[in-house]
Tab-separated table of C-alpha atoms in Angstrom:
chain	number	residue	atom	x	y	z
U	1	UNK	CA	20.485	10.993	38.490
U	2	UNK	CA	20.063	7.551	36.931
U	3	UNK	CA	21.290	6.767	33.419
U	4	UNK	CA	19.156	4.503	31.254
U	5	UNK	CA	20.025	0.869	30.681
U	6	UNK	CA	18.813	-1.574	28.046
U	7	UNK	CA	16.575	-4.542	28.770
U	8	UNK	CA	17.373	-7.961	27.314
U	9	UNK	CA	16.635	-8.423	23.609
U	10	UNK	CA	13.253	-9.939	22.790
U	11	UNK	CA	13.242	-13.218	20.840
U	12	UNK	CA	13.596	-12.890	17.068
U	13	UNK	CA	10.258	-12.433	15.288
U	14	UNK	CA	9.001	-14.871	12.684
U	15	UNK	CA	10.500	-14.364	9.238
U	16	UNK	CA	8.303	-11.834	7.409
U	17	UNK	CA	8.403	-11.517	3.635
U	18	UNK	CA	7.433	-12.985	0.327
U	19	UNK	CA	8.814	-16.084	-1.330
U	20	UNK	CA	12.551	-16.273	-0.746
U	21	UNK	CA	13.920	-13.272	1.109
U	22	UNK	CA	12.466	-12.039	4.371
U	23	UNK	CA	13.376	-10.033	7.454
U	24	UNK	CA	13.056	-10.759	11.133
U	25	UNK	CA	13.572	-8.364	14.006
U	26	UNK	CA	13.935	-8.137	17.744
U	27	UNK	CA	13.581	-5.227	20.142
U	28	UNK	CA	14.714	-4.019	23.531
U	29	UNK	CA	13.559	-1.240	25.832
U	30	UNK	CA	15.400	1.489	27.719
U	31	UNK	CA	13.872	0.557	31.062
U	32	UNK	CA	16.519	-1.366	32.967
U	33	UNK	CA	16.620	1.175	34.527
U	34	UNK	CA	14.739	3.958	32.785
U	35	UNK	CA	16.590	7.313	32.813
U	36	UNK	CA	15.578	9.376	35.823
U	37	UNK	CA	16.277	12.873	37.193
U	38	UNK	CA	18.259	14.044	34.161
U	39	UNK	CA	20.064	10.752	33.540
U	40	UNK	CA	21.252	9.922	30.040
U	41	UNK	CA	18.991	7.929	27.717
U	42	UNK	CA	20.237	4.603	26.393
U	43	UNK	CA	22.621	4.852	23.459
U	44	UNK	CA	22.316	2.606	20.438
U	45	UNK	CA	19.346	1.130	18.645
U	46	UNK	CA	16.268	-0.432	20.198
U	47	UNK	CA	15.708	-2.630	17.107
U	48	UNK	CA	17.887	-5.195	15.322
U	49	UNK	CA	16.995	-6.678	11.941
U	50	UNK	CA	18.425	-9.607	10.037
U	51	UNK	CA	17.722	-11.250	6.711
U	52	UNK	CA	16.032	-14.645	6.665
U	53	UNK	CA	14.652	-17.073	4.101
U	54	UNK	CA	10.907	-17.611	3.726
U	55	UNK	CA	9.639	-20.765	2.054
U	56	UNK	CA	7.888	-20.422	-1.280
U	57	UNK	CA	4.438	-21.981	-1.657
U	58	UNK	CA	4.383	-25.190	-3.642
U	59	UNK	CA	2.796	-24.919	-7.067
U	60	UNK	CA	0.026	-27.407	-7.749
U	61	UNK	CA	-0.063	-29.043	-11.161
U	62	UNK	CA	-3.601	-29.435	-12.464
């Protein structure tokens, strides 16, 4: 029996969102090792999210 273990976190994604507030995320997998022969799955979340700031496009004056 082998219990599951988490991989390292991936790098944070680019900030996704509209002008001002956005969100970025990172993921990990339950494959280090993967559960085997009745072992327990990984506990906890495979995704983390955090707020980020996205730049607003500059307005052009005509």
